[in-house]
């Protein structure tokens, strides 16, 4: 569960997030859409403090991450993040990518971590790539490894920032498939994406952001078929 | 240009001794300079401007002044100040280490900053603290990239160690000059010294390119 209240974020004089408030419930899949530069990535990155927050509060599983006394490393183990550029560790094999954080942060034994890692690789359909280096994988495979790596920490929440935007079109499907599976299993997910099909099919709720505010939110059917705000209509007419 | 082989034979033992000292000076200075350089590099990367300032000044000074001046300062200034009397070998090692530390610091910083910032973010998003992310994710990648420029720096250092002849550290160049002074011969001592420096630097670059290839296949 994520609660965001009056969240503000500025870069210098540029106010990128203006007073955002939203609650994301357990097991909910929330899709964030909006034009480039509207603050989608920044919003997502505030949820695990990859960006420092300038105002307001964010509670993750009841803990206020803007409180100085909160152990942010502990919170981050509960919030997985998947990046547009994958960000796999190129000097480590696929299985080592997945094992690293559980072993070093969670202090899981290497044997247990490997076992769990192989299981996750089976789940994303890459059991045969355990000993490969990331550079030898296709984009779609890299992103599936990145998802497995995040899942290895057994997070309660997963954040996805345009996970398919850097992929060739024929690889988008395999990644979305893994994400759908995850949603079905009840993972709480916040997904920034331009894949409107995914938003309609998997999303419980869609947030439309523009200019650093949530302009409109609702279930996918409402937003896509009957948007209320002019800005939403204008955006959707361009992307649909 | 007839070569006086007999004089060369006479001086051969001195050249051997000198070469050994050159190797010794270089190895010590490379090791000390690298360790010290890592420290300076870390200091320079500190977020706090007040902390990074002295490291910045250090790097600017040692990269912006001639090594010869630094060697003289250490030999006639720093070493007597600390130990009461001076010593050519000690002064040479200190000056070469301090000088190469400044370059190593910059190589170190550039290596770390060349790693995509997504790597740090991915590591942190998995719950690693800053030190863990550095140790397991950033530094192993940065070190690989630092090897070629570090290799260059080591080669420069071997050649620069010849300046220690000025302060009577009896390394290779010192004996070259001694021979020139004694017999008024030019080609024999200086070509011999040049050849030996070439063998040293060439072996080192062979060694480094092999190491680089080894790391590349990993
Ligand atoms: N590190 C930064 N420093 C300064 N400005 C930034 C930084 N990161 C983002 N911004 C600015 O914040 C605004 C929002 O950026 P953000 O990346 O959140 O947009 P976005 O909605 O994710 O866009 P896109 O669809 O292109 O990914 C932009 O104006 C951007 O220039
Ligand atoms: Mg973005």
Coordinates of C-alpha atoms and ligand atoms in Angstrom, one line a residue:
Chain A
X1 CA 0.0 0.0 0.0
X2 CA 1.2 3.5 -1.0
X3 CA -0.2 6.7 0.3
X4 CA 1.0 10.0 -1.3
X5 CA -0.1 13.3 0.2
X6 CA 0.7 16.7 -1.2
X7 CA 3.9 15.4 -2.9
X8 CA 6.1 18.2 -4.3
X9 CA 9.3 17.9 -6.3
X10 CA 11.4 20.7 -7.8
X11 CA 14.5 20.7 -9.9
X12 CA 16.0 24.2 -9.3
X13 CA 13.2 26.5 -10.2
X14 CA 11.3 23.9 -12.2
X15 CA 8.4 22.6 -10.2
X16 CA 8.0 19.1 -11.6
X17 CA 5.5 17.6 -9.2
X18 CA 2.8 20.0 -7.8
X19 CA 0.9 18.7 -4.9
X20 CA 0.2 15.1 -5.8
X21 CA -2.1 13.0 -3.6
X22 CA -3.0 9.5 -4.4
X23 CA -3.5 6.1 -2.6
X24 CA -2.5 2.9 -4.2
X25 CA -4.1 -0.1 -2.5
X26 CA -2.6 -3.6 -2.0
X27 CA -2.8 -5.8 -5.1
X28 CA -3.8 -2.8 -7.2
X29 CA -2.3 -2.2 -10.7
X30 CA -2.1 1.5 -11.3
X31 CA -1.1 2.7 -14.8
X32 CA 0.4 6.2 -15.2
X33 CA 0.1 7.8 -18.6
X34 CA 0.8 11.3 -19.8
X35 CA 2.9 13.4 -22.2
X36 CA 6.6 13.5 -22.1
X37 CA 8.0 15.7 -19.3
X38 CA 4.7 15.6 -17.3
X39 CA 6.6 14.1 -14.3
X40 CA 5.7 10.4 -14.6
X41 CA 9.2 9.1 -14.0
X42 CA 9.9 11.7 -11.3
X43 CA 6.7 10.6 -9.5
X44 CA 7.7 7.0 -9.7
X45 CA 11.2 7.7 -8.5
X46 CA 9.9 9.6 -5.5
X47 CA 8.2 6.5 -4.3
X48 CA 11.5 4.8 -3.5
X49 CA 13.4 8.0 -2.9
X50 CA 15.6 7.8 -6.0
X51 CA 14.7 11.5 -6.0
X52 CA 14.6 13.6 -2.9
X53 CA 11.2 14.8 -2.0
X54 CA 10.7 18.6 -1.5
X55 CA 7.3 18.6 0.2
X56 CA 4.5 16.4 1.3
X57 CA 4.6 12.8 2.5
X58 CA 4.8 9.3 1.1
X59 CA 3.9 6.3 3.2
X60 CA 5.0 2.9 2.0
X61 CA 3.3 0.1 4.0
X62 CA 2.5 2.6 6.6
X63 CA 6.0 4.0 7.0
X64 CA 6.7 7.7 6.1
X65 CA 9.7 7.6 3.8
X66 CA 10.1 11.4 4.1
X67 CA 10.8 10.9 7.8
X68 CA 14.6 11.3 8.4
X69 CA 14.5 8.4 10.8
X70 CA 13.1 5.9 8.3
X71 CA 15.7 3.4 7.0
X72 CA 15.3 3.9 3.3
X73 CA 17.4 0.9 2.4
X74 CA 14.9 -1.2 4.3
X75 CA 12.0 0.4 2.5
X76 CA 13.7 -0.1 -0.9
X77 CA 13.9 -3.9 -0.3
X78 CA 10.1 -3.8 -0.3
X79 CA 9.8 -1.7 -3.4
X80 CA 11.2 -3.3 -6.6
X81 CA 11.9 -1.1 -9.5
X82 CA 12.2 -1.9 -13.2
X83 CA 13.9 0.7 -15.5
X84 CA 13.5 1.6 -19.1
X85 CA 17.2 0.9 -19.7
X86 CA 17.2 -2.4 -17.7
X87 CA 20.3 -1.4 -15.8
X88 CA 21.5 -5.0 -15.4
X89 CA 25.0 -5.3 -13.9
X90 CA 27.1 -6.1 -17.0
X91 CA 30.1 -7.5 -15.1
X92 CA 27.9 -10.2 -13.5
X93 CA 26.2 -13.2 -14.9
X94 CA 22.4 -13.3 -15.1
X95 CA 22.1 -15.5 -12.0
X96 CA 24.6 -13.3 -10.1
X97 CA 22.6 -10.2 -11.0
X98 CA 19.7 -11.8 -9.3
X99 CA 21.5 -13.2 -6.3
X100 CA 23.6 -10.1 -5.4
X101 CA 21.1 -8.1 -3.4
X102 CA 19.5 -11.1 -1.6
X103 CA 22.9 -12.2 -0.5
X104 CA 24.5 -8.9 0.4
X105 CA 21.4 -7.1 1.7
X106 CA 19.1 -9.8 3.0
X107 CA 22.0 -12.0 4.0
X108 CA 20.4 -15.0 2.4
X109 CA 22.9 -17.9 1.9
X110 CA 24.3 -18.1 -1.7
X111 CA 22.8 -21.6 -2.1
X112 CA 19.3 -20.5 -1.2
X113 CA 19.6 -17.3 -3.3
X114 CA 20.7 -19.3 -6.3
X115 CA 17.9 -21.7 -5.9
X116 CA 15.4 -18.9 -5.7
X117 CA 17.1 -17.1 -8.6
X118 CA 16.8 -20.1 -10.8
X119 CA 13.1 -20.5 -9.9
X120 CA 12.5 -16.8 -10.8
X121 CA 14.4 -17.3 -14.1
X122 CA 12.1 -20.3 -14.9
X123 CA 9.2 -18.0 -14.1
X124 CA 10.3 -15.4 -16.6
X125 CA 11.2 -18.1 -19.1
X126 CA 15.0 -17.7 -19.0
X127 CA 16.2 -20.7 -17.0
X128 CA 18.7 -21.5 -19.7
X129 CA 20.3 -18.1 -19.5
X130 CA 21.4 -18.3 -15.8
X131 CA 25.1 -18.4 -16.7
X132 CA 25.0 -15.9 -19.6
X133 CA 26.2 -12.4 -19.3
X134 CA 23.7 -9.6 -19.8
X135 CA 25.4 -8.4 -23.0
X136 CA 24.6 -11.6 -24.8
X137 CA 20.8 -11.2 -24.2
X138 CA 18.2 -9.5 -26.3
X139 CA 16.4 -6.4 -24.9
X140 CA 13.3 -8.4 -24.0
X141 CA 15.4 -11.0 -22.2
X142 CA 17.3 -8.3 -20.4
X143 CA 14.1 -6.7 -19.1
X144 CA 12.8 -10.1 -18.0
X145 CA 16.0 -10.7 -16.0
X146 CA 15.6 -7.2 -14.5
X147 CA 12.1 -8.1 -13.4
X148 CA 13.4 -11.4 -11.9
X149 CA 16.2 -9.5 -10.1
X150 CA 13.7 -7.1 -8.5
X151 CA 11.4 -10.0 -7.5
X152 CA 14.3 -11.8 -5.8
X153 CA 14.1 -9.3 -3.0
X154 CA 10.4 -10.4 -2.5
X155 CA 9.1 -6.8 -2.7
X156 CA 5.5 -6.0 -1.8
X157 CA 5.3 -3.3 -4.5
X158 CA 6.8 -3.1 -8.0
X159 CA 7.4 0.1 -9.9
X160 CA 7.9 0.0 -13.7
X161 CA 9.1 3.0 -15.6
X162 CA 8.4 2.5 -19.3
X163 CA 9.7 -1.1 -19.2
X164 CA 9.0 -1.7 -22.9
X165 CA 9.9 1.6 -24.4
X166 CA 13.5 0.6 -25.2
X167 CA 12.5 -2.7 -26.8
X168 CA 12.0 -3.7 -30.4
X169 CA 8.3 -4.1 -31.1
X170 CA 8.5 -7.9 -31.4
X171 CA 9.9 -8.1 -27.8
X172 CA 7.3 -6.0 -26.1
X173 CA 4.9 -8.9 -25.8
X174 CA 7.1 -11.2 -23.8
X175 CA 7.8 -8.5 -21.2
X176 CA 4.1 -7.5 -20.9
X177 CA 3.3 -11.2 -20.5
X178 CA 5.5 -11.5 -17.4
X179 CA 4.0 -8.3 -16.0
X180 CA 0.4 -9.6 -16.6
X181 CA 1.3 -12.8 -14.8
X182 CA 2.7 -10.8 -11.9
X183 CA -0.5 -8.7 -11.7
X184 CA -2.6 -11.9 -11.7
X185 CA -0.6 -13.1 -8.7
X186 CA -1.7 -10.1 -6.8
X187 CA 1.4 -7.9 -6.9
X188 CA 0.9 -4.2 -6.2
X189 CA 2.1 -2.4 -9.3
X190 CA 2.7 1.1 -10.5
X191 CA 3.4 1.1 -14.2
X192 CA 4.4 4.1 -16.4
X193 CA 3.8 3.0 -19.9
X194 CA 2.7 4.0 -23.4
X195 CA 1.2 0.5 -23.9
X196 CA -2.5 1.5 -23.8
X197 CA -3.5 -2.1 -24.5
X198 CA -1.8 -3.2 -21.4
X199 CA -3.4 -0.4 -19.4
X200 CA -6.9 -1.4 -20.5
X201 CA -6.3 -5.1 -20.0
X202 CA -4.4 -5.2 -16.7
X203 CA -4.8 -1.8 -15.1
X204 CA -7.3 -1.4 -12.2
X205 CA -6.9 2.3 -12.4
X206 CA -5.3 4.8 -14.8
X207 CA -3.7 8.1 -13.7
X208 CA -3.4 10.7 -16.4
X209 CA -0.6 13.2 -15.5
X210 CA 0.2 16.5 -17.2
X211 CA 2.3 19.4 -16.0
X212 CA 3.1 17.8 -12.7
X213 CA -0.4 17.1 -11.5
X214 CA -2.8 14.2 -11.8
X215 CA -5.3 15.7 -14.2
X216 CA -7.7 12.8 -14.2
X217 CA -8.0 9.3 -12.8
X218 CA -10.4 6.4 -13.1
X219 CA -10.8 2.9 -14.2
X220 CA -9.3 2.2 -17.7
X221 CA -12.8 2.0 -19.3
X222 CA -13.8 5.4 -18.0
X223 CA -10.5 7.1 -18.9
X224 CA -10.1 5.7 -22.4
X225 CA -13.8 5.7 -23.5
X226 CA -15.1 8.7 -21.7
X227 CA -12.4 11.1 -20.6
X228 CA -13.7 14.2 -18.8
X229 CA -10.9 16.6 -19.1
X230 CA -9.8 18.4 -22.3
X231 CA -6.2 17.7 -21.7
X232 CA -6.9 14.0 -21.3
X233 CA -8.9 14.0 -24.5
X234 CA -6.2 15.8 -26.4
X235 CA -3.5 13.4 -25.2
X236 CA -5.6 10.2 -25.9
X237 CA -6.5 11.4 -29.4
X238 CA -2.8 11.5 -30.1
X239 CA -1.8 8.1 -28.7
X240 CA -4.8 5.9 -29.4
Chain B
X1 CA 80.1 7.2 -34.3
X2 CA 82.3 4.3 -33.2
X3 CA 81.0 2.6 -30.0
X4 CA 83.5 2.1 -27.2
X5 CA 82.3 -1.3 -26.1
X6 CA 85.1 -1.6 -23.5
X7 CA 83.8 1.4 -21.7
X8 CA 80.3 0.0 -21.8
X9 CA 81.6 -3.3 -20.3
X10 CA 83.3 -1.4 -17.5
X11 CA 80.0 0.5 -16.7
X12 CA 77.7 -2.5 -17.1
X13 CA 77.6 -3.4 -13.4
X14 CA 76.6 0.2 -12.6
X15 CA 73.9 0.2 -15.3
X16 CA 72.5 -3.0 -13.7
X17 CA 72.5 -1.5 -10.3
X18 CA 70.9 1.7 -11.7
X19 CA 68.2 -0.3 -13.5
X20 CA 67.4 -2.2 -10.3
X21 CA 67.0 1.1 -8.4
X22 CA 64.9 2.5 -11.2
X23 CA 62.6 -0.5 -11.0
X24 CA 62.5 -0.2 -7.2
X25 CA 61.7 3.5 -7.3
X26 CA 59.0 3.0 -9.8
X27 CA 57.4 0.0 -8.1
X28 CA 57.3 1.8 -4.7
X29 CA 56.0 5.0 -6.2
X30 CA 53.4 3.2 -8.3
X31 CA 52.1 1.4 -5.3
X32 CA 52.1 4.4 -2.9
X33 CA 50.8 6.7 -5.6
X34 CA 47.9 4.4 -6.4
X35 CA 46.8 4.0 -2.8
X36 CA 47.2 7.6 -2.1
X37 CA 45.6 8.5 -5.4
X38 CA 42.5 6.5 -4.6
X39 CA 42.2 8.4 -1.3
X40 CA 42.6 11.7 -3.0
X41 CA 40.1 10.8 -5.7
X42 CA 37.5 9.8 -3.1
X43 CA 38.1 13.1 -1.3
X44 CA 37.6 15.1 -4.5
X45 CA 34.3 13.3 -5.1
X46 CA 32.9 14.3 -1.7
X47 CA 29.5 16.0 -2.0
X48 CA 30.6 18.6 0.6
X49 CA 32.5 21.4 -1.2
X50 CA 34.5 22.2 1.9
X51 CA 35.8 18.6 2.1
X52 CA 36.6 18.3 -1.6
X53 CA 38.4 21.7 -1.7
X54 CA 41.8 20.6 -0.3
X55 CA 41.8 17.6 -2.6
X56 CA 41.1 19.8 -5.5
X57 CA 44.0 22.1 -4.6
X58 CA 46.3 19.1 -4.2
X59 CA 45.4 17.8 -7.7
X60 CA 45.7 21.2 -9.2
X61 CA 49.1 21.9 -7.6
X62 CA 50.7 18.5 -8.6
X63 CA 49.4 18.5 -12.1
X64 CA 50.1 22.2 -12.7
X65 CA 53.7 22.4 -11.6
X66 CA 56.8 20.7 -13.1
X67 CA 57.8 17.4 -11.5
X68 CA 61.4 18.7 -11.4
X69 CA 60.3 21.5 -9.1
X70 CA 58.4 19.1 -7.0
X71 CA 61.4 16.8 -6.7
X72 CA 63.6 19.7 -5.6
X73 CA 61.0 20.9 -3.1
X74 CA 60.8 17.5 -1.5
X75 CA 64.5 16.8 -1.6
X76 CA 65.7 20.1 -0.2
X77 CA 62.6 21.2 1.7
X78 CA 60.2 18.5 2.8
X79 CA 62.5 15.6 3.6
X80 CA 65.0 17.7 5.7
X81 CA 62.1 19.3 7.4
X82 CA 60.8 16.0 8.6
X83 CA 64.0 13.9 9.0
X84 CA 66.6 16.6 9.6
X85 CA 68.7 15.4 6.6
X86 CA 67.9 14.5 3.1
X87 CA 68.1 11.3 1.2
X88 CA 67.9 11.1 -2.6
X89 CA 66.1 7.8 -2.9
X90 CA 63.5 8.7 -0.2
X91 CA 62.9 12.1 -1.7
X92 CA 62.5 10.6 -5.2
X93 CA 59.9 8.0 -4.0
X94 CA 58.0 10.7 -2.1
X95 CA 58.0 13.2 -4.9
X96 CA 57.0 10.6 -7.6
X97 CA 54.3 9.1 -5.3
X98 CA 52.8 12.5 -4.5
X99 CA 52.9 13.5 -8.2
X100 CA 51.4 10.3 -9.6
X101 CA 48.7 10.3 -6.8
X102 CA 47.3 13.4 -8.4
X103 CA 47.0 11.7 -11.8
X104 CA 45.7 8.5 -10.3
X105 CA 43.0 10.5 -8.4
X106 CA 41.8 11.9 -11.7
X107 CA 41.8 8.5 -13.4
X108 CA 39.9 7.1 -10.5
X109 CA 37.3 9.8 -10.5
X110 CA 36.9 9.6 -14.3
X111 CA 36.5 5.8 -14.1
X112 CA 33.8 6.0 -11.5
X113 CA 31.9 8.8 -13.2
X114 CA 32.1 7.0 -16.5
X115 CA 29.8 4.3 -15.1
X116 CA 26.2 4.9 -16.2
X117 CA 24.2 6.4 -13.3
X118 CA 21.5 3.8 -13.9
X119 CA 23.9 1.2 -12.3
X120 CA 23.9 3.1 -9.0
X121 CA 20.2 3.6 -9.1
X122 CA 19.5 -0.1 -9.8
X123 CA 21.8 -1.1 -6.9
X124 CA 20.2 1.4 -4.5
X125 CA 16.7 0.4 -5.7
X126 CA 17.5 -3.2 -4.6
X127 CA 18.2 -1.9 -1.1
X128 CA 22.0 -1.7 -1.2
X129 CA 23.5 1.1 0.8
X130 CA 26.0 3.5 -0.9
X131 CA 29.1 1.5 0.2
X132 CA 27.6 -1.8 -1.0
X133 CA 26.6 -0.3 -4.4
X134 CA 30.1 1.1 -4.8
X135 CA 31.8 -2.1 -3.8
X136 CA 29.8 -4.7 -5.7
X137 CA 28.5 -2.7 -8.7
X138 CA 30.4 0.5 -9.5
X139 CA 34.0 -0.2 -8.6
X140 CA 34.4 -3.5 -10.3
X141 CA 33.2 -1.9 -13.6
X142 CA 35.2 1.3 -13.0
X143 CA 38.5 -0.6 -12.3
X144 CA 38.3 -2.3 -15.7
X145 CA 38.1 1.0 -17.4
X146 CA 40.8 2.5 -15.3
X147 CA 43.4 -0.1 -16.4
X148 CA 44.5 1.5 -19.7
X149 CA 44.9 5.1 -18.3
X150 CA 46.6 3.7 -15.1
X151 CA 49.0 1.7 -17.4
X152 CA 49.9 5.0 -19.2
X153 CA 50.4 6.7 -15.9
X154 CA 52.8 3.9 -14.7
X155 CA 54.8 4.2 -17.9
X156 CA 55.1 7.9 -17.5
X157 CA 56.2 7.4 -14.0
X158 CA 59.0 5.0 -15.0
X159 CA 60.3 7.5 -17.5
X160 CA 59.9 10.4 -15.0
X161 CA 61.9 8.5 -12.4
X162 CA 65.0 9.5 -14.5
X163 CA 64.6 13.0 -13.0
X164 CA 65.8 11.5 -9.7
X165 CA 69.3 11.7 -11.1
X166 CA 69.2 15.4 -10.3
X167 CA 69.1 14.7 -6.6
X168 CA 71.8 12.0 -6.8
X169 CA 69.5 9.0 -6.4
X170 CA 71.7 6.4 -8.1
X171 CA 69.2 5.1 -10.5
X172 CA 69.7 4.4 -14.2
X173 CA 70.1 8.0 -15.5
X174 CA 72.5 8.9 -12.7
X175 CA 75.0 6.3 -14.0
X176 CA 74.4 7.4 -17.5
X177 CA 75.4 10.9 -16.5
X178 CA 78.3 9.6 -14.4
X179 CA 79.7 7.8 -17.4
X180 CA 79.3 10.7 -19.7
X181 CA 81.1 12.9 -17.1
X182 CA 83.9 10.5 -16.7
X183 CA 84.7 9.7 -20.3
X184 CA 83.1 12.6 -22.2
X185 CA 81.2 10.0 -24.3
X186 CA 77.6 10.8 -25.4
X187 CA 76.2 7.9 -27.4
X188 CA 77.3 5.0 -25.2
X189 CA 75.7 6.1 -21.8
X190 CA 72.6 7.8 -23.1
X191 CA 71.7 5.2 -25.8
X192 CA 72.2 2.5 -23.2
X193 CA 69.9 4.2 -20.8
X194 CA 67.3 4.9 -23.5
X195 CA 67.4 1.2 -24.5
X196 CA 66.9 0.0 -20.9
X197 CA 64.0 2.5 -20.3
X198 CA 62.5 1.2 -23.5
X199 CA 62.7 -2.4 -22.4
X200 CA 61.1 -1.5 -19.0
X201 CA 58.2 0.5 -20.5
X202 CA 57.6 -1.9 -23.3
X203 CA 57.5 -4.9 -21.0
X204 CA 55.0 -3.1 -18.7
X205 CA 52.7 -2.2 -21.6
X206 CA 52.8 -5.8 -22.8
X207 CA 51.9 -7.0 -19.4
X208 CA 49.0 -4.5 -19.2
X209 CA 47.6 -5.3 -22.6
X210 CA 47.6 -9.0 -21.6
X211 CA 45.8 -8.1 -18.4
X212 CA 43.3 -6.0 -20.3
X213 CA 42.5 -8.9 -22.7
X214 CA 42.1 -11.3 -19.8
X215 CA 39.6 -9.0 -18.1
X216 CA 37.8 -8.3 -21.4
X217 CA 36.9 -12.0 -21.9
X218 CA 35.5 -12.3 -18.4
Ligands
LIG1 N1 17.6 15.2 -12.8 C1 16.9 16.2 -13.3 N2 17.3 17.4 -13.2 C2 16.6 18.5 -13.7 N3 15.4 18.4 -14.3 C3 14.9 17.1 -14.4 C4 15.6 16.0 -13.9 N4 14.8 14.9 -14.1 C5 13.7 15.3 -14.7 N5 13.7 16.7 -14.9 C6 12.6 17.5 -15.5 O1 11.4 17.2 -14.9 C7 10.4 17.2 -15.8 C8 9.7 15.8 -15.7 O2 10.5 14.8 -16.1 P1 10.1 13.3 -16.1 O3 11.3 12.5 -16.5 O4 9.5 12.9 -14.8 O5 9.0 13.2 -17.2 P2 8.2 12.0 -17.8 O6 6.8 12.2 -17.7 O7 8.8 10.7 -17.3 O8 8.6 12.1 -19.4 P3 9.0 11.0 -20.4 O9 7.7 10.4 -20.9 O10 9.7 11.7 -21.5 O11 9.8 9.9 -19.7 C9 11.0 17.4 -17.1 O12 10.8 18.8 -17.4 C10 12.4 17.2 -16.9 O13 13.2 18.0 -17.8
LIG2 MG1 9.9 9.1 -18.0

